[in-house]
Coordinates of C-alpha atoms in Angstrom, one line a residue:
X1 CA -16.5 -15.2 13.9
X2 CA -14.6 -15.6 17.1
X3 CA -13.6 -12.2 18.4
X4 CA -9.8 -11.7 18.3
X5 CA -8.1 -9.9 21.1
X6 CA -5.0 -7.6 21.3
X7 CA -3.1 -7.3 24.6
X8 CA -2.3 -4.1 26.4
X9 CA 1.3 -4.2 25.2
X10 CA 0.2 -4.1 21.6
X11 CA -2.2 -1.2 22.3
X12 CA 0.6 0.7 24.1
X13 CA 3.0 0.1 21.2
X14 CA 0.5 1.6 18.6
X15 CA -0.1 4.7 20.8
X16 CA 3.7 5.0 21.4
X17 CA 4.3 4.8 17.7
X18 CA 1.7 7.5 17.1
X19 CA 3.4 9.7 19.7
X20 CA 6.7 9.4 18.0
X21 CA 5.3 10.0 14.5
X22 CA 3.4 13.1 15.6
X23 CA 6.0 14.8 17.7
X24 CA 9.5 13.7 16.5
X25 CA 11.1 16.7 14.8
X26 CA 7.8 18.6 14.7
X27 CA 9.4 22.0 14.7
X28 CA 12.5 21.2 12.6
X29 CA 11.2 22.4 9.3
X30 CA 9.9 25.8 8.4
X31 CA 6.2 26.6 7.7
X32 CA 5.1 25.5 4.3
X33 CA 3.0 28.0 2.2
X34 CA 0.3 28.9 1.9
X35 CA -1.7 27.8 4.9
X36 CA 1.0 27.2 7.6
X37 CA 2.7 30.7 7.7
X38 CA -0.7 32.4 7.4
X39 CA -2.1 30.5 10.4
X40 CA 1.0 31.0 12.4
X41 CA 1.0 34.7 11.8
X42 CA -2.7 34.9 12.9
X43 CA -1.9 33.1 16.1
X44 CA 1.3 35.2 16.7
X45 CA -0.6 38.5 16.3
X46 CA -3.1 37.2 18.8
X47 CA -0.4 36.1 21.2
X48 CA 1.5 39.4 20.9
X49 CA -1.5 41.4 22.0
X50 CA -0.9 43.8 19.0
X51 CA -4.6 44.3 18.7
X52 CA -5.5 44.4 22.4
X53 CA -8.2 42.3 24.0
X54 CA -10.3 42.8 20.9
X55 CA -7.7 40.7 19.1
X56 CA -8.8 37.6 21.1
X57 CA -12.2 37.7 19.4
X58 CA -11.5 39.4 16.1
X59 CA -8.7 37.6 14.3
X60 CA -6.0 39.6 12.4
X61 CA -3.5 38.8 9.7
X62 CA -0.8 41.2 8.7
X63 CA -2.6 43.9 10.8
X64 CA -5.9 43.5 9.0
X65 CA -9.1 41.7 10.1
X66 CA -9.0 38.1 9.1
X67 CA -12.5 36.6 8.3
X68 CA -11.6 33.2 6.9
X69 CA -11.8 30.9 9.9
X70 CA -13.2 30.7 13.5
X71 CA -10.8 31.2 16.4
X72 CA -10.4 27.8 18.3
X73 CA -7.1 26.7 16.6
X74 CA -5.6 30.1 17.0
X75 CA -6.6 30.4 20.6
X76 CA -4.8 27.1 21.3
X77 CA -1.7 28.0 19.4
X78 CA -1.5 31.5 21.0
X79 CA -2.0 30.0 24.4
X80 CA 0.8 27.5 23.8
X81 CA 3.1 30.3 22.6
X82 CA 2.3 32.7 25.4
X83 CA 4.8 31.4 28.0
X84 CA 7.6 31.3 25.4
X85 CA 7.0 34.8 23.9
X86 CA 6.5 33.5 20.4
X87 CA 4.3 31.0 18.5
X88 CA 7.0 29.0 16.8
X89 CA 6.6 26.1 14.3
X90 CA 6.6 23.5 17.0
X91 CA 4.0 25.2 19.2
X92 CA 1.9 26.2 16.2
X93 CA 1.7 22.6 15.0
X94 CA 1.2 21.1 18.4
X95 CA -2.7 21.4 18.4
X96 CA -2.7 19.4 15.1
X97 CA -0.3 16.8 16.4
X98 CA -2.2 16.3 19.7
X99 CA -5.5 16.1 17.8
X100 CA -4.0 13.5 15.5
X101 CA -2.8 11.5 18.5
X102 CA -6.3 11.7 20.0
X103 CA -7.9 10.5 16.8
X104 CA -5.6 7.4 16.8
X105 CA -6.5 6.7 20.5
X106 CA -10.2 7.2 19.9
X107 CA -10.1 5.0 16.8
X108 CA -8.5 2.3 18.8
X109 CA -11.0 2.7 21.6
X110 CA -14.0 2.8 19.3
X111 CA -12.9 -0.1 17.1
X112 CA -12.3 -2.2 20.3
X113 CA -15.9 -1.4 21.4
X114 CA -17.4 -2.2 18.0
X115 CA -15.4 -5.2 16.8
X116 CA -12.9 -6.3 19.4
X117 CA -9.4 -5.1 20.5
X118 CA -7.6 -6.7 17.5
X119 CA -9.7 -4.7 15.1
X120 CA -9.3 -1.6 17.2
X121 CA -5.5 -1.9 17.2
X122 CA -5.3 -2.6 13.5
X123 CA -7.6 0.3 12.7
X124 CA -5.5 2.7 14.8
X125 CA -2.4 1.4 12.9
X126 CA -4.0 1.8 9.5
X127 CA -5.1 5.4 10.4
X128 CA -1.6 6.3 11.6
X129 CA 0.0 5.0 8.4
X130 CA -2.2 6.8 6.0
X131 CA 0.3 9.3 4.7
X132 CA -2.1 12.2 4.3
X133 CA -3.2 11.8 7.9
X134 CA 0.3 11.8 9.3
X135 CA 1.3 14.7 7.0
X136 CA -1.7 16.9 8.2
X137 CA -1.1 16.0 11.8
X138 CA 2.3 17.6 11.6
X139 CA 1.1 20.8 10.0
X140 CA -0.6 24.0 11.2
X141 CA -3.9 22.8 9.9
X142 CA -7.4 23.2 11.2
X143 CA -8.8 20.0 9.6
X144 CA -7.0 17.6 12.1
X145 CA -8.5 19.4 15.0
X146 CA -11.9 19.3 13.3
X147 CA -11.5 15.5 12.7
X148 CA -10.9 15.1 16.5
X149 CA -14.0 17.1 17.3
X150 CA -16.2 15.2 14.8
X151 CA -14.8 11.8 15.9
X152 CA -15.5 12.7 19.5
X153 CA -19.1 13.7 18.6
X154 CA -19.7 10.4 16.7
X155 CA -18.2 8.4 19.5
X156 CA -20.5 10.0 22.0
X157 CA -23.5 9.6 19.7
X158 CA -22.9 5.9 19.6
X159 CA -22.8 5.7 23.4
X160 CA -26.1 7.7 23.5
X161 CA -27.8 5.6 20.8
X162 CA -26.7 2.3 22.4
X163 CA -27.9 3.4 25.8
X164 CA -24.4 3.0 27.4
X165 CA -23.5 5.0 30.5
X166 CA -25.3 8.1 31.7
X167 CA -27.3 9.5 28.8
X168 CA -27.4 13.1 29.9
X169 CA -23.6 13.2 30.4
X170 CA -22.9 11.7 27.0
X171 CA -25.4 14.0 25.3
X172 CA -23.6 17.0 26.9
X173 CA -20.2 15.6 25.6
X174 CA -21.7 15.0 22.2
X175 CA -22.8 18.6 21.8
X176 CA -19.7 20.0 23.4
X177 CA -17.7 18.2 20.7
X178 CA -20.0 19.6 18.0
X179 CA -19.6 23.1 19.5
X180 CA -15.8 22.9 19.4
X181 CA -16.0 21.7 15.8
X182 CA -18.0 24.8 14.9
X183 CA -15.4 27.0 16.6
X184 CA -12.7 25.2 14.6
X185 CA -14.1 25.5 11.1
X186 CA -17.7 26.8 11.2
X187 CA -21.0 25.1 10.6
X188 CA -19.4 22.2 8.8
X189 CA -18.3 21.0 12.2
X190 CA -21.9 20.5 13.1
X191 CA -23.6 19.7 9.8
X192 CA -21.4 16.8 8.6
X193 CA -21.5 14.7 11.8
X194 CA -25.2 15.3 12.3
X195 CA -25.8 14.3 8.7
X196 CA -23.9 11.1 9.4
X197 CA -26.2 10.4 12.4
X198 CA -29.3 11.1 10.3
X199 CA -28.2 8.8 7.5
X200 CA -27.5 6.1 10.0
X201 CA -30.8 6.3 11.7
X202 CA -32.6 6.6 8.4
X203 CA -30.9 3.4 7.2
X204 CA -32.1 1.7 10.3
X205 CA -35.6 3.2 10.0
X206 CA -35.2 4.8 13.5
X207 CA -35.2 8.5 12.7
X208 CA -37.5 9.1 15.6
X209 CA -34.6 8.2 17.9
X210 CA -32.7 11.2 16.8
X211 CA -34.4 13.3 19.5
X212 CA -32.7 11.3 22.2
X213 CA -29.4 12.8 21.2
X214 CA -30.7 16.3 20.5
X215 CA -32.7 17.6 23.4
X216 CA -33.4 21.4 23.1
X217 CA -31.0 22.3 26.0
X218 CA -28.0 20.7 24.3
X219 CA -28.0 23.2 21.4
X220 CA -26.6 25.7 23.9
X221 CA -23.4 23.6 23.9
X222 CA -23.3 22.8 20.1
X223 CA -24.5 26.1 18.5
X224 CA -24.1 28.5 21.4
X225 CA -20.3 29.0 21.4
X226 CA -20.2 29.6 17.6
X227 CA -23.1 32.1 17.6
X228 CA -21.6 33.9 20.6
X229 CA -18.3 34.3 18.9
X230 CA -19.7 35.5 15.6
X231 CA -21.9 38.0 17.4
X232 CA -19.0 39.3 19.5
X233 CA -16.7 39.5 16.5
X234 CA -19.4 41.3 14.4
X235 CA -19.9 43.8 17.2
X236 CA -16.1 44.5 17.6
X237 CA -14.9 44.3 14.0
X238 CA -15.3 47.0 11.3
X239 CA -18.5 47.0 9.3
X240 CA -18.8 44.2 6.8
X241 CA -17.2 41.5 8.9
X242 CA -20.4 39.4 9.0
X243 CA -20.8 39.7 5.2
X244 CA -17.2 38.5 4.6
X245 CA -17.1 35.8 7.4
X246 CA -20.6 34.3 6.7
X247 CA -21.6 35.5 3.2
X248 CA -18.3 35.2 1.3
X249 CA -16.4 32.6 3.2
X250 CA -19.3 30.3 4.2
X251 CA -22.1 30.5 1.6
X252 CA -19.8 31.7 -1.1
X253 CA -17.4 28.7 -0.8
X254 CA -20.3 26.2 -0.5
X255 CA -22.7 27.4 -3.2
X256 CA -20.5 29.5 -5.6
X257 CA -17.1 27.9 -5.3
X258 CA -15.4 31.2 -4.6
X259 CA -12.4 29.2 -3.3
X260 CA -11.1 25.8 -4.5
X261 CA -13.9 25.2 -7.1
X262 CA -13.9 21.5 -8.2
X263 CA -16.3 19.3 -10.2
X264 CA -18.9 17.2 -8.3
X265 CA -16.9 14.0 -8.8
X266 CA -13.7 15.4 -7.4
X267 CA -13.7 13.2 -4.2
X268 CA -14.4 10.0 -6.2
X269 CA -10.8 10.0 -7.2
X270 CA -9.3 12.4 -4.6
X271 CA -10.4 10.4 -1.5
X272 CA -8.8 7.1 -2.6
X273 CA -5.6 9.0 -3.4
X274 CA -5.5 10.7 0.0
X275 CA -6.2 7.4 1.8
X276 CA -3.2 5.6 0.2
X277 CA -1.8 3.1 0.8
X278 CA -4.8 1.6 2.5
X279 CA -7.2 2.5 -0.3
X280 CA -5.8 -0.6 -1.8
X281 CA -7.9 -2.5 0.7
X282 CA -11.2 -1.1 -0.4
X283 CA -12.0 -4.0 -2.9
X284 CA -11.6 -6.3 0.1
X285 CA -13.9 -4.1 2.2
X286 CA -16.5 -4.4 -0.6
X287 CA -16.2 -8.2 -0.8
X288 CA -16.5 -8.6 3.0
X289 CA -19.5 -6.3 3.2
X290 CA -21.2 -8.2 0.4
X291 CA -20.4 -11.8 1.4
X292 CA -20.2 -11.6 5.2
X293 CA -21.8 -8.4 6.6
X294 CA -24.9 -7.8 4.6
X295 CA -25.5 -11.2 3.1
X296 CA -28.6 -12.8 4.7
X297 CA -26.9 -16.2 4.6
X298 CA -23.7 -15.2 6.3
X299 CA -25.0 -15.4 9.8
X300 CA -23.3 -12.1 10.9
X301 CA -24.7 -10.8 14.1
X302 CA -26.8 -7.6 14.1
X303 CA -24.3 -5.8 16.3
X304 CA -21.6 -6.0 13.5
X305 CA -24.1 -5.0 10.8
X306 CA -25.2 -2.0 12.8
X307 CA -21.5 -0.9 13.3
X308 CA -20.9 -1.2 9.6
X309 CA -24.0 0.8 8.8
X310 CA -22.8 3.5 11.1
X311 CA -19.3 3.7 9.7
X312 CA -20.5 3.7 6.1
X313 CA -22.9 6.5 7.0
X314 CA -20.0 8.5 8.4
X315 CA -18.0 8.1 5.2
X316 CA -21.1 8.7 3.0
X317 CA -22.1 11.9 4.9
X318 CA -18.7 13.5 4.1
X319 CA -18.7 12.3 0.5
X320 CA -22.3 13.6 -0.1
X321 CA -21.8 16.9 1.7
X322 CA -18.6 17.9 0.2
X323 CA -19.5 16.7 -3.3
X324 CA -22.5 19.0 -3.2
X325 CA -20.3 21.9 -2.1
X326 CA -18.8 23.9 -5.0
X327 CA -15.5 24.5 -3.1
X328 CA -13.5 21.3 -2.5
X329 CA -10.1 20.3 -1.1
X330 CA -8.8 16.8 -0.5
X331 CA -8.2 17.5 3.2
X332 CA -12.0 18.1 3.7
X333 CA -12.4 14.3 3.9
X334 CA -9.9 13.8 6.8
X335 CA -12.6 13.5 9.4
X336 CA -13.9 10.4 7.5
X337 CA -10.5 8.7 7.7
X338 CA -11.1 7.0 11.1
X339 CA -14.3 5.5 9.9
X340 CA -12.6 4.3 6.7
X341 CA -9.8 2.8 8.8
X342 CA -12.2 0.9 11.0
X343 CA -14.0 -0.6 8.0
X344 CA -10.6 -1.6 6.4
X345 CA -9.4 -3.2 9.7
X346 CA -12.6 -5.2 10.3
X347 CA -12.6 -6.4 6.7
X348 CA -9.0 -7.5 7.1
X349 CA -9.6 -9.4 10.3
X350 CA -12.8 -11.1 8.9
X351 CA -11.3 -11.8 5.5
X352 CA -8.0 -13.3 6.8
X353 CA -9.6 -15.3 9.6
X354 CA -11.6 -17.2 6.9
X355 CA -8.5 -18.1 4.9
X356 CA -5.6 -20.6 5.5
X357 CA -3.3 -19.0 2.9
X358 CA -2.4 -15.4 2.1
X359 CA -4.0 -14.1 -1.1
X360 CA -1.6 -14.1 -4.0
X361 CA -2.5 -10.5 -4.8
X362 CA -1.5 -9.4 -1.3
X363 CA 2.0 -10.9 -1.7
X364 CA 2.4 -9.4 -5.2
X365 CA 1.3 -6.0 -3.9
X366 CA 3.6 -6.1 -1.0
X367 CA 6.5 -7.1 -3.3
X368 CA 5.8 -4.2 -5.6
X369 CA 5.7 -1.7 -2.7
X370 CA 9.0 -3.0 -1.4
X371 CA 10.5 -2.7 -4.8
X372 CA 9.2 0.9 -5.1
X373 CA 10.7 1.7 -1.7
X374 CA 14.0 0.2 -2.9
X375 CA 14.1 2.2 -6.1
X376 CA 13.2 5.4 -4.3
X377 CA 15.9 4.8 -1.8
X378 CA 18.6 4.3 -4.5
X379 CA 17.4 7.4 -6.4
X380 CA 17.5 9.5 -3.2
X381 CA 21.0 8.4 -2.4
X382 CA 22.2 9.1 -5.9
X383 CA 20.5 12.5 -5.9
X384 CA 22.0 13.4 -2.6
X385 CA 25.5 12.6 -4.0
X386 CA 24.7 14.9 -6.9
X387 CA 24.3 12.1 -9.5
X388 CA 20.6 11.3 -9.8
X389 CA 19.9 8.2 -11.9
X390 CA 16.5 9.1 -13.2
X391 CA 16.4 11.9 -15.8
X392 CA 13.9 14.0 -13.8
X393 CA 14.1 17.6 -14.7
X394 CA 13.1 18.8 -11.2
X395 CA 16.1 17.1 -9.6
X396 CA 18.3 19.5 -11.5
X397 CA 16.6 22.4 -9.8
X398 CA 16.2 20.8 -6.4
X399 CA 19.4 19.0 -5.7
X400 CA 21.7 22.0 -5.4
X401 CA 19.5 23.3 -2.6
X402 CA 18.7 20.0 -0.9
X403 CA 20.4 19.0 2.3
X404 CA 22.5 16.1 0.9
X405 CA 23.1 14.3 4.2
X406 CA 19.3 14.2 5.0
X407 CA 18.6 13.0 1.5
X408 CA 21.2 10.2 1.7
X409 CA 20.0 9.2 5.1
X410 CA 16.4 9.0 3.8
X411 CA 17.6 6.8 0.9
X412 CA 19.4 4.4 3.3
X413 CA 16.3 4.3 5.5
X414 CA 14.0 3.5 2.5
X415 CA 16.3 0.7 1.4
X416 CA 16.5 -0.7 4.9
X417 CA 12.7 -0.7 5.2
X418 CA 12.3 -2.4 1.9
X419 CA 14.9 -5.1 2.6
X420 CA 13.8 -5.7 6.2
X421 CA 10.1 -6.0 5.3
X422 CA 10.9 -8.4 2.4
X423 CA 12.9 -10.7 4.7
X424 CA 10.2 -10.6 7.4
X425 CA 7.5 -11.4 4.8
X426 CA 9.4 -14.4 3.5
X427 CA 10.1 -15.7 7.0
X428 CA 6.5 -15.5 7.9
X429 CA 5.5 -17.4 4.7
X430 CA 8.0 -20.2 5.4
X431 CA 6.9 -20.6 9.0
X432 CA 3.2 -20.5 8.1
X433 CA 2.7 -17.7 10.6
X434 CA -0.9 -16.3 11.3
X435 CA -2.0 -14.2 8.3
X436 CA -2.6 -11.2 10.5
X437 CA 1.2 -11.2 11.1
X438 CA 1.7 -10.2 7.5
X439 CA -0.6 -7.2 8.1
X440 CA 1.7 -6.2 11.0
X441 CA 4.8 -6.4 8.8
X442 CA 3.0 -4.1 6.2
X443 CA 2.1 -1.7 8.9
X444 CA 5.6 -1.5 10.3
X445 CA 7.1 -1.1 6.9
X446 CA 4.8 1.8 5.9
X447 CA 5.3 3.4 9.3
X448 CA 9.1 3.2 8.9
X449 CA 8.8 4.9 5.5
X450 CA 6.5 7.5 6.8
X451 CA 8.8 8.3 9.7
X452 CA 11.7 8.6 7.3
X453 CA 9.8 11.0 5.1
X454 CA 8.9 13.3 8.0
X455 CA 12.2 13.2 9.9
X456 CA 14.6 13.0 6.9
X457 CA 13.1 13.9 3.6
X458 CA 11.1 16.9 4.8
X459 CA 14.2 18.6 6.3
X460 CA 16.1 17.9 3.0
X461 CA 13.3 19.6 1.0
X462 CA 13.0 22.5 3.5
X463 CA 15.3 25.0 1.7
X464 CA 13.0 25.0 -1.4
X465 CA 9.7 25.1 0.5
X466 CA 10.3 27.8 3.1
X467 CA 9.7 31.6 2.9
X468 CA 12.2 32.1 5.7
X469 CA 15.3 32.9 3.5
X470 CA 13.7 35.6 1.4
X471 CA 11.7 37.0 4.3
X472 CA 14.8 37.4 6.5
X473 CA 16.7 38.8 3.6
X474 CA 14.0 41.4 3.1
X475 CA 14.0 42.2 6.9
X476 CA 17.7 42.9 6.8
X477 CA 17.3 45.8 4.4
X478 CA 14.1 47.2 5.8
X479 CA 14.1 49.8 8.6
X480 CA 12.2 49.0 11.8
X481 CA 8.5 49.9 11.4
X482 CA 8.7 50.1 7.6
X483 CA 6.6 47.8 5.4
X484 CA 7.7 45.3 2.8
X485 CA 6.1 45.6 -0.6
X486 CA 5.0 42.2 -2.2
X487 CA 4.5 42.4 -5.9
X488 CA 2.0 39.8 -6.9
X489 CA 1.6 36.3 -5.3
X490 CA -0.6 37.2 -2.3
X491 CA -0.2 33.7 -0.9
X492 CA 3.2 34.8 0.4
X493 CA 1.8 37.5 2.7
X494 CA 1.6 35.2 5.7
X495 CA 5.2 33.8 5.2
X496 CA 6.8 37.2 4.7
X497 CA 5.0 38.7 7.7
X498 CA 5.7 35.8 10.0
X499 CA 9.4 35.4 9.2
X500 CA 10.3 39.1 8.6
X501 CA 8.5 40.7 11.5
X502 CA 7.4 43.5 9.2
X503 CA 4.0 44.5 7.9
X504 CA 3.5 43.4 4.2
X505 CA 1.8 45.5 1.6
X506 CA 0.5 43.5 -1.4
X507 CA 1.0 45.5 -4.6
X508 CA -1.3 44.4 -7.4
X509 CA -1.0 47.1 -9.9
X510 CA 1.4 49.8 -11.2
X511 CA -0.5 52.3 -9.2
X512 CA 0.0 50.3 -6.0
X513 CA 3.8 50.2 -6.7
X514 CA 3.9 54.0 -7.3
X515 CA 1.9 54.7 -4.2
X516 CA 4.1 52.5 -2.1
X517 CA 7.2 54.4 -3.3
X518 CA 5.4 57.7 -2.6
X519 CA 4.8 56.7 1.0
X520 CA 8.5 56.0 1.5
X521 CA 8.4 52.3 0.9
X522 CA 11.8 50.9 -0.3
X523 CA 11.8 47.1 0.0
X524 CA 10.2 44.9 -2.6
X525 CA 9.8 41.1 -2.8
X526 CA 8.9 39.6 -6.1
X527 CA 9.6 37.0 -8.7
X528 CA 12.6 37.8 -10.9
X529 CA 10.4 37.7 -14.0
X530 CA 8.3 40.5 -12.6
X531 CA 11.2 42.8 -12.0
X532 CA 10.1 45.1 -14.8
X533 CA 7.0 46.1 -12.7
X534 CA 9.3 47.9 -10.2
X535 CA 11.9 49.1 -12.7
X536 CA 9.2 50.9 -14.6
X537 CA 9.0 53.3 -11.7
X538 CA 12.5 53.5 -10.3
X539 CA 16.0 52.0 -10.9
X540 CA 16.5 49.1 -8.4
X541 CA 19.3 47.2 -6.8
X542 CA 18.9 43.5 -6.1
X543 CA 19.9 42.8 -2.5
X544 CA 19.1 39.0 -2.3
X545 CA 17.7 36.1 -4.2
X546 CA 16.2 32.8 -3.1
X547 CA 15.0 29.9 -5.2
X548 CA 11.8 28.1 -4.4
X549 CA 11.5 25.2 -6.8
X550 CA 11.7 26.5 -10.3
X551 CA 10.9 30.1 -9.4
X552 CA 13.4 32.7 -8.2
X553 CA 12.4 35.3 -5.6
X554 CA 14.4 38.5 -5.2
X555 CA 14.6 41.4 -2.8
X556 CA 15.1 44.8 -4.4
X557 CA 15.4 48.3 -3.2
X558 CA 15.6 51.6 -5.2
X559 CA 19.1 52.3 -6.4
X560 CA 21.0 55.2 -4.9
X561 CA 20.8 56.8 -1.4
X562 CA 17.9 56.3 0.9

């Protein structure tokens, strides 16, 4: 197959689109529970210096030692917030956004090296328009930074394995990337990419070559920083830190499913859902692999087969590792997204280059997606105007609190994308344009919808997703230095602490409520249906209420004088 090329303008356009998608309105919506406010609060407590120099090594949440994650992301967020005196939503999300942008750039560069610049540009565009990828790149989320570290390590490994450049320098960069991955999310940042390298070399029957990328001195860069941090944190933290950080949060999650327990087949359906809309290309990837890449009669060069083996090993390593783990979340597969995008892009380029007409299924699928965007746009406008067409019960709860102008604007954008892409598709068909031009139309359409979701729909949904209203209401009736009592729902601790500026005391039992009152605590946050838990101890006065979806949160204080 003749290698297709993409010019520098097209490459710049893709990277520019990534920059806009990652950064436009990054701080305009509040932190979304449970992860974002918790991570923001950890970074803010580090930035504030509330726990002294020790707080740079031992993480804290709500004044207590936090053992869930390593410190790299929080270091970056705290450093960005230091000059401004606060880790706000924009600065807290910036490490994720920059990591996502770096993943798009490295995917473009890696794809250009493996298959040619056209495949590299298409792969970067596919990755950028995977909704889950863009969504996580705009959140305070460790997995996007982990994906950037793992992709960097795999990129460097390919250079080392292929003998490109100075081997010692690339080995050092490889292990530095692994070390940063460990500091981002623990041993998984080392184990998964190394498993991918082992699977690849085993597939090629070259396991003995693994030693070229793993000389003994390099482990100081890959394992040294993580071990140094855990040793320092264990020495500075109260007794039991190592048991919680390593025993409960590492081995407990993996072997016992102490958090997010799922069946072993979870990723067989979750991974395709999270890779939408481009998981729809996977049947084509399978056909191209079978007929062109690994068929002995296809005449495909060994360079391309080796690249496919490597990318399949990367995806397979994540699937195997996390399927074995008892604790599972969909976002664990994000580091495999660039490899999946590269496989889809090369399959598209190879498959379309061998055809003179567009597959009927592609046109039907594009038409259905355009119709879906049109229907969603009409429904969004109707809901924004207070007259939703579809009898969806959730609209009745959401619409009164939605920002109607944002919702109407999103609906108009969705209709515009649907109509514009349909017209462009028809024009290309009539003019017998190159088949890859249709892929460009699909990419631009999905990108437009994604941008509309992030910049218009998310702000419209913000009032029903944020802990800010209830936290600020609780802060207004709480004296400086006094805590806020949270009855049940421990996932709200981070949001209440971050937006109220007060320490939060989780109250699980009746004894906890009684003790809180005995210590002079007066402000409670709870769901309205749990009001009886406080009223059983003292008459209360409701000071504020805020609805989050179908649940109503209230702020109450004891009735009578303080």
